[in-house]
Structure formats: C-alpha cells, structure tokens
Amino acid sequence: MRSTSSSGRYLGPGINQSVKIVVLGPFAVGKTTLVGAVSEIRPASTEERMTEAGKAVDTLRGMSDKTTTTVALDFGRLTLTDDIVLYLFGGPGQPRFSFIIDELMQGALGGVVLVDTARITESWDAMGRLEEAGLPYVVAVNTFDDSPRYGETELRRALDLTPSTPLIECDVRHRSSAKTPLIALVSHLMSRTNLEPVS
C-alpha cells in the first residue's frame, strides 16, 4: 500500500472509503505520538499539563519526565491509498477516563493496541474492550529504548494473542514506522470485512 495525500487539508477526489480506527493502550504508551506522527492534518489533541492532583491518581512509575496527558482524545487523518482514508481516534490511557473509550469505539471498524514491553499487562484492558465490542485489532509493540525485548512467541504468550491477531513492532516517533500497524490493521480488516482490496 502506498500512502498518498491531497494538499494536507482536503481529501483527494478518488477517496471512496473511510475507515474509523481507534488507537488504545495504557497511559504514556505513545498513542498521541502515533496519531501526531502519521496525521496529514494538524492533529486535534486534548493533551493537558499534568497537575499534582492527577499525579496522585495516575501511576507514573518509571515515567518521571511525563508532564502532559490526554484527557479526552486525539484525532488525526491519514490518506492511506488513492481511495482509502483513515480517521484516527486516540483514547486516553488512564483508568479514570476509561468511560470515554466506549464512546470512541462507536462506529470504528478496528483498533490498534499499543504495548510497552516493560508494562505488558497494562495493555490487557484495551484488548479486552475491543474484543468485547467485537472489533478486530492489531497489537503494536512500541520499541522504547529502555524496555526489554522479547521474541514473537514470548510476546504472543504474554498477551494471549490468537494466531490470527497481527503483532507488529514499531517506533511511533517516526512516521514510516508509525504507519506500519495502521497498514497491518487495514489488511486485517480487508480479510474480515467488505472493504475493497487496494489496487
């Protein structure tokens, strides 16, 4: 699949399929960064500076340099091919904002679950929500420099993934890498839904 873009503001004339995708995962796993890296429009973000009250509620173990947090959603757009556009909705990662995720999943065709291998179990909730909603998803391991590395078999076992669930590694700071799980998800959706194959 090759990525195309119009002027960055308007959709190209050949677009005939739009796909809503949710990007989920725990606090500080890279959801806002992923949406910002791939969006061809200026992403809408509800990043706010963390307060002392928030720090008392949110777990900051190993994230002492984290100063902002998503309090509602991130939104971006990516023209993936000449005829498919993705609308990306990144959800908040803190449990206290979890009620927002149910709203974000309305109308979505699938999701990307981001994982930090230093905190694998914290991504289980996002996976469970997508499964309960009946939405296909891919799991994307965001390769943090200081997080442990595991082989695919170990990761699949730890995440309890079915063989058909795509497992991707990416670095969401870089656009080409951040697009990888999105392309994998669209391919996964094409195998399950009535999305037309990309020519």
CSV table of C-alpha atoms in Angstrom, one decimal:
chain,number,residue,atom,x,y,z
A,1,MET,CA,0.0,0.0,0.0
A,2,ARG,CA,1.3,3.4,-0.8
A,3,SER,CA,0.4,6.4,1.2
A,4,THR,CA,-0.9,9.4,-0.7
A,5,SER,CA,-2.1,12.8,0.4
A,6,SER,CA,-4.0,15.6,-1.0
A,7,SER,CA,-3.0,19.1,-0.1
A,8,GLY,CA,-3.0,18.0,3.5
A,9,ARG,CA,-6.3,19.8,4.1
A,10,TYR,CA,-8.8,18.3,1.7
A,11,LEU,CA,-9.5,14.7,0.7
A,12,GLY,CA,-8.4,13.6,-2.8
A,13,PRO,CA,-11.1,13.2,-5.4
A,14,GLY,CA,-10.7,9.4,-5.6
A,15,ILE,CA,-11.5,8.7,-1.9
A,16,ASN,CA,-14.5,6.3,-1.7
A,17,GLN,CA,-13.8,4.5,1.6
A,18,SER,CA,-13.3,6.0,5.0
A,19,VAL,CA,-12.3,3.9,8.0
A,20,LYS,CA,-12.5,4.9,11.6
A,21,ILE,CA,-9.8,3.4,13.8
A,22,VAL,CA,-9.2,3.7,17.5
A,23,VAL,CA,-5.7,3.8,19.0
A,24,LEU,CA,-5.8,2.4,22.5
A,25,GLY,CA,-3.3,1.4,25.2
A,26,PRO,CA,-2.2,2.4,28.7
A,27,PHE,CA,-1.0,5.7,29.9
A,28,ALA,CA,2.2,7.1,28.3
A,29,VAL,CA,2.5,4.2,25.7
A,30,GLY,CA,2.7,6.6,22.7
A,31,LYS,CA,-0.9,7.0,21.4
A,32,THR,CA,-0.7,10.8,21.0
A,33,THR,CA,2.7,10.5,19.4
A,34,LEU,CA,1.5,7.9,16.9
A,35,VAL,CA,-1.5,10.0,15.8
A,36,GLY,CA,0.7,13.1,15.5
A,37,ALA,CA,3.4,11.3,13.5
A,38,VAL,CA,1.1,9.9,10.8
A,39,SER,CA,-1.7,12.6,10.5
A,40,GLU,CA,-1.6,14.6,7.3
A,41,ILE,CA,-3.7,17.4,9.0
A,42,ARG,CA,-2.8,19.2,12.2
A,43,PRO,CA,-4.0,16.7,14.8
A,44,ALA,CA,-6.6,17.6,17.3
A,45,SER,CA,-5.3,16.8,20.8
A,46,THR,CA,-6.5,17.2,24.3
A,47,GLU,CA,-3.1,16.9,25.9
A,48,GLU,CA,-3.1,18.9,29.1
A,49,ARG,CA,-0.3,19.6,31.6
A,50,MET,CA,-0.5,17.1,34.5
A,51,THR,CA,-1.4,18.5,37.8
A,52,GLU,CA,-0.3,17.5,41.3
A,53,ALA,CA,-3.8,16.1,41.8
A,54,GLY,CA,-3.5,14.0,38.7
A,55,LYS,CA,-0.1,12.7,39.7
A,56,ALA,CA,-1.7,11.4,42.9
A,57,VAL,CA,-4.1,9.3,40.8
A,58,ASP,CA,-2.2,8.3,37.7
A,59,THR,CA,0.7,5.8,38.0
A,60,LEU,CA,3.9,7.4,37.0
A,61,ARG,CA,6.2,4.6,37.8
A,62,GLY,CA,9.3,4.9,35.5
A,63,MET,CA,7.8,8.0,33.8
A,64,SER,CA,9.1,10.8,35.9
A,65,ASP,CA,9.6,13.0,32.8
A,66,LYS,CA,5.9,12.7,31.7
A,67,THR,CA,4.4,16.2,32.0
A,68,THR,CA,1.2,16.0,29.9
A,69,THR,CA,-1.6,13.6,29.4
A,70,THR,CA,-4.6,13.0,27.1
A,71,VAL,CA,-7.8,13.8,28.9
A,72,ALA,CA,-10.3,13.0,26.1
A,73,LEU,CA,-9.0,12.0,22.7
A,74,ASP,CA,-6.5,12.6,19.9
A,75,PHE,CA,-7.8,12.9,16.3
A,76,GLY,CA,-5.9,12.7,13.0
A,77,ARG,CA,-6.4,11.8,9.4
A,78,LEU,CA,-4.3,9.7,7.0
A,79,THR,CA,-4.9,9.1,3.3
A,80,LEU,CA,-3.6,5.6,3.1
A,81,THR,CA,-4.1,5.0,-0.6
A,82,ASP,CA,-5.8,6.7,-3.5
A,83,ASP,CA,-9.2,5.5,-2.3
A,84,ILE,CA,-8.9,4.9,1.4
A,85,VAL,CA,-8.7,7.4,4.2
A,86,LEU,CA,-8.3,6.6,7.8
A,87,TYR,CA,-9.7,8.7,10.7
A,88,LEU,CA,-7.7,8.0,13.8
A,89,PHE,CA,-9.1,8.4,17.3
A,90,GLY,CA,-6.6,8.0,20.1
A,91,GLY,CA,-8.1,7.3,23.5
A,92,PRO,CA,-6.9,8.3,27.0
A,93,GLY,CA,-4.9,5.7,28.9
A,94,GLN,CA,-5.7,6.4,32.5
A,95,PRO,CA,-8.4,4.3,34.1
A,96,ARG,CA,-10.3,7.3,35.3
A,97,PHE,CA,-11.0,8.4,31.7
A,98,SER,CA,-12.0,4.9,30.5
A,99,PHE,CA,-15.6,5.8,30.0
A,100,ILE,CA,-14.6,7.9,27.0
A,101,ILE,CA,-13.2,4.8,25.2
A,102,ASP,CA,-16.6,3.3,24.8
A,103,GLU,CA,-17.8,6.4,23.0
A,104,LEU,CA,-14.8,6.5,20.8
A,105,MET,CA,-15.3,2.9,19.7
A,106,GLN,CA,-18.8,3.7,18.3
A,107,GLY,CA,-18.6,3.4,14.5
A,108,ALA,CA,-15.0,2.1,14.5
A,109,LEU,CA,-14.0,-0.8,12.2
A,110,GLY,CA,-11.0,-1.8,14.2
A,111,GLY,CA,-8.2,-0.7,16.6
A,112,VAL,CA,-4.5,-0.6,17.3
A,113,VAL,CA,-3.4,-1.5,20.8
A,114,LEU,CA,0.0,-0.1,21.7
A,115,VAL,CA,2.2,-2.1,24.1
A,116,ASP,CA,5.2,-1.2,26.1
A,117,THR,CA,7.1,-4.5,26.9
A,118,ALA,CA,8.0,-3.1,30.4
A,119,ARG,CA,4.3,-3.0,31.2
A,120,ILE,CA,2.7,-5.7,29.1
A,121,THR,CA,-0.3,-6.4,31.4
A,122,GLU,CA,-1.4,-2.7,31.2
A,123,SER,CA,-2.5,-3.3,27.6
A,124,TRP,CA,-4.9,-6.1,28.5
A,125,ASP,CA,-7.7,-3.8,29.3
A,126,ALA,CA,-7.6,-2.2,25.8
A,127,MET,CA,-7.5,-5.6,24.1
A,128,GLY,CA,-10.4,-6.8,26.3
A,129,ARG,CA,-12.5,-3.7,25.4
A,130,LEU,CA,-12.0,-4.3,21.6
A,131,GLU,CA,-12.8,-8.0,22.0
A,132,GLU,CA,-16.0,-7.3,23.9
A,133,ALA,CA,-17.0,-4.8,21.2
A,134,GLY,CA,-16.3,-7.4,18.5
A,135,LEU,CA,-13.7,-5.2,16.8
A,136,PRO,CA,-10.7,-6.7,15.1
A,137,TYR,CA,-7.4,-5.2,16.2
A,138,VAL,CA,-3.6,-5.4,15.8
A,139,VAL,CA,-1.1,-5.2,18.6
A,140,ALA,CA,1.8,-2.9,18.1
A,141,VAL,CA,4.8,-3.0,20.4
A,142,ASN,CA,6.3,0.5,20.7
A,143,THR,CA,10.0,-0.1,20.9
A,144,PHE,CA,11.0,2.1,23.9
A,145,ASP,CA,14.8,2.2,24.2
A,146,ASP,CA,14.9,1.1,27.8
A,147,SER,CA,12.2,-1.6,27.6
A,148,PRO,CA,13.0,-5.3,27.4
A,149,ARG,CA,12.9,-7.1,24.1
A,150,TYR,CA,11.1,-10.4,23.6
A,151,GLY,CA,10.6,-12.8,20.7
A,152,GLU,CA,7.3,-13.1,19.0
A,153,THR,CA,6.4,-16.4,20.6
A,154,GLU,CA,7.0,-14.9,24.1
A,155,LEU,CA,5.0,-11.8,23.3
A,156,ARG,CA,2.1,-13.7,21.9
A,157,ARG,CA,2.0,-15.9,25.0
A,158,ALA,CA,2.2,-13.0,27.4
A,159,LEU,CA,-0.5,-11.1,25.5
A,160,ASP,CA,-2.6,-14.3,25.0
A,161,LEU,CA,-3.0,-13.5,21.3
A,162,THR,CA,-4.8,-15.7,18.8
A,163,PRO,CA,-2.6,-16.7,15.8
A,164,SER,CA,-4.7,-14.5,13.5
A,165,THR,CA,-4.1,-11.3,15.5
A,166,PRO,CA,-1.3,-9.3,13.9
A,167,LEU,CA,1.6,-8.4,16.1
A,168,ILE,CA,3.8,-5.5,14.9
A,169,GLU,CA,6.9,-3.7,16.2
A,170,CYS,CA,7.1,0.0,15.5
A,171,ASP,CA,8.6,3.2,16.7
A,172,VAL,CA,5.8,5.7,16.9
A,173,ARG,CA,8.2,8.7,16.8
A,174,HIS,CA,8.9,8.1,13.1
A,175,ARG,CA,6.1,8.4,10.5
A,176,SER,CA,7.1,5.5,8.3
A,177,SER,CA,7.3,3.2,11.3
A,178,ALA,CA,4.1,4.5,13.0
A,179,LYS,CA,2.2,3.8,9.8
A,180,THR,CA,3.1,0.1,9.9
A,181,PRO,CA,0.4,-1.0,12.4
A,182,LEU,CA,-2.2,1.0,10.5
A,183,ILE,CA,-1.4,-0.7,7.3
A,184,ALA,CA,-1.4,-4.0,9.0
A,185,LEU,CA,-4.9,-3.3,10.5
A,186,VAL,CA,-6.4,-2.3,7.2
A,187,SER,CA,-5.0,-5.5,5.6
A,188,HIS,CA,-6.5,-7.4,8.6
A,189,LEU,CA,-9.9,-5.7,8.1
A,190,MET,CA,-9.9,-6.5,4.4
A,191,SER,CA,-9.7,-10.1,5.3
A,192,ARG,CA,-12.7,-9.9,7.5
A,193,THR,CA,-15.0,-7.2,6.1
A,194,ASN,CA,-16.4,-5.8,2.9
A,195,LEU,CA,-13.6,-3.3,2.4
A,196,GLU,CA,-12.5,-3.4,-1.2
A,197,PRO,CA,-8.9,-4.6,-1.9
A,198,VAL,CA,-6.4,-1.9,-2.7
A,199,SER,CA,-5.5,-1.9,-6.4
